[in-house]
Amino acid sequence: MDDTEQRILDAALRVFASEGFTGATTRRIAEEANVAEVTLFRKFKSKKNLLKEVLINNQTVFSSLEDLFQLFQNEKDVDLETELRILGKNIAKAMRDKKKDSKRRMFMFMLFEEGRRRPEVSEALSSFLQMNIKPLSEYFDLQIKNGKMRTTNSRSAAITFVSYFVYTSLLREVFGDSFFGEHDEEIERFIDIFTKGILKVEEN
Amino acid sequence: MDDTEQRILDAALRVFASEGFTGATTRRIAEEANVAEVTLFRKFKSKKNLLKEVLINNQTVFSSLEDLFQLFQNEKDVDLETELRILGKNIAKAMRDKKKDSKRRMFMFMLFEEGRRRPEVSEALSSFLQMNIKPLSEYFDLQIKNGKMRTTNSRSAAITFVSYFVYTSLLREVFGDSFFGEHDEEIERFIDIFTKGILKVEEN
DNA sequence: CATGTAAGTAAGTAATTACTTACTTACATT
DNA sequence: AATGTAAGTAAGTAATTACTTACTTACATG
C-alpha cells in the first residue's frame, strides 16, 4: 500500500535474513530502506512489531510451492516419477534463480532460531510450513487414488520430500555449491530414491 | 582438563545454543558457569574466541552417529530395512533422551546461522556434517556390495536419510511434538518410504 | 492562503554489552 | 615463611542500541 512502509518491510526482510533478528539493527534497516530511523518507529512502533508485520506482509508470498502444484493437478497421464522430477527441478530453479527468494529462505531460517524463543513467531512459521506440506500431501493423496502411488501416509511422504529440499537448500546457502555437485543431478538422484526406494528388488 | 575452563565451555555451549551467538552475553555465560565474568575473559580472550574453543572442545562429541553404526557393521544376515529402522529409532532415541544433546543440536543449528557470516564457523560445521554423512555413505556402499541395496549414489542416499532427521528434529525442537504425532511411528513411515519408495509396483 | 500530513534532522536517554584495570583473597608449592 | 597461581570483587570505559522528544521541511488538499 504505502510506498515508505513497503520499503521498510522489504529492507527489514533483507536485514533480518542476513543478520538475524537480534543482530539486525533498526538503524541498518532504516538505511537500507532509505528512510530516517525515526520514520521506522513512527510506522512500526517497535522492532518486535516490525518483525510481526514483515511476517504478515510475506505470508502469501511464502506459499510459493502452491503455485507450482497447479501445473500438475490435471494431467493424469504423466507418470509420477517424471512429474516429481519436474517439480523438484522447478523448486530448485525457483530457489536458485531469484535472489529475493534467497533472502526469503534465510528469513524463514532465522524464524526457526527466533521461533524457539517467541511463540508468535513459531506460530507464524508453523502455518507457513503447513502451507507447504498440505498441498503436497493432497497431491500425494490424489496420486494414491489414481493408483500411481502405493498406499503410504501422504503426510509422511510430503515431509520426507520437503525435508530434502529445505535441508539441501540450507546447506547450499551456508557452504555454497561446494558441498555437493551439480544441482539437477543431485535432485535426480533424490527423486530416484524417493520414488523407487533403496532396496534391491528380487527379480522373479 | 581444567575444571573452570570446562565449566565455562559447557555453559557457553548451552547459552549459545539457546540465545544464539549474538544473543548470548558473556555475563550470562559466566553466571551459568558459576565464575566471575572476568575469569571468562582471562581464559578465553574474547567472545569470538570462546565460540571457537567450544567448537574445538565438542568436535569429537559431535560425531555421535559414528558410534551408532558400529553396532551394525558386522551383522550380515539382518535385512536392510530392519537395520535402518533400528538405526532410525536409535537416532531418534538419542535425540529425545539426552537433554545435553538437545543443546548440542541447537548449538549446531546456531552454527548454521552464524556460519553464513563467519567462514571459520562454516568450516567447522562442514566438517561436522561430513562426519555424519561419511560413515552413512560407507555403510550404504557396504550394503550395495552385499547385494542388499540397489545401486544408487550412496552419498545421495545418506543426504536423504540425514535430511529427514535433521529437519524433523528441528521441527520438534521448535514446535514441540505438536507438529507430528508419535516419534517412532513417524520414523517407521519414513523408513518405509526410504527403503521401498513411493511408487506403486506393478505386480506380474 | 491555511492547514494537515508524511517525512526528515538533531539531539538525547537509558540500558546493555564486550572488555579492561586495579586490587584482593585463597590456596598450594617450595 | 615466602612466593606464585587461580580466582574473585568492584568499578569503569567506550561503543552500541532501541526508542523518544522537539522541532523543521516539503507537499498536497480544501
mmCIF file of C-alpha atoms in Angstrom, chain A residues 6 34-35 43-44 61 65 72-74 97 109-110 112 114 125 139 147 151 158 173 186 193:
data_model
loop_
_atom_site.group_PDB
_atom_site.id
_atom_site.type_symbol
_atom_site.label_atom_id
_atom_site.label_comp_id
_atom_site.label_asym_id
_atom_site.label_seq_id
_atom_site.Cartn_x
_atom_site.Cartn_y
_atom_site.Cartn_z
ATOM 1 C CA GLN A 6 6.669 -1.291 1.988
ATOM 2 C CA ASN A 34 16.357 4.977 2.675
ATOM 3 C CA VAL A 35 14.256 6.419 5.441
ATOM 4 C CA LYS A 43 5.243 3.433 11.265
ATOM 5 C CA PHE A 44 6.016 0.299 13.268
ATOM 6 C CA VAL A 61 4.294 -14.795 -0.911
ATOM 7 C CA LEU A 65 5.023 -24.124 -3.557
ATOM 8 C CA PHE A 72 0.200 -30.767 -12.313
ATOM 9 C CA GLN A 73 -3.192 -31.281 -10.772
ATOM 10 C CA ASN A 74 -4.900 -32.042 -14.070
ATOM 11 C CA ASP A 97 17.101 -18.003 -9.706
ATOM 12 C CA PHE A 109 15.564 -19.859 8.564
ATOM 13 C CA MET A 110 16.009 -17.042 11.008
ATOM 14 C CA PHE A 112 13.437 -21.150 13.206
ATOM 15 C CA GLU A 114 13.732 -16.929 16.748
ATOM 16 C CA LEU A 125 6.355 -20.337 10.974
ATOM 17 C CA TYR A 139 -1.182 -34.132 -4.285
ATOM 18 C CA GLY A 147 -3.254 -45.754 -8.475
ATOM 19 C CA THR A 151 -0.573 -46.575 -0.148
ATOM 20 C CA ALA A 158 5.378 -34.849 1.970
ATOM 21 C CA GLU A 173 23.221 -21.284 1.333
ATOM 22 C CA GLU A 186 21.618 -34.300 -7.162
ATOM 23 C CA ILE A 193 15.469 -42.832 -4.220
#
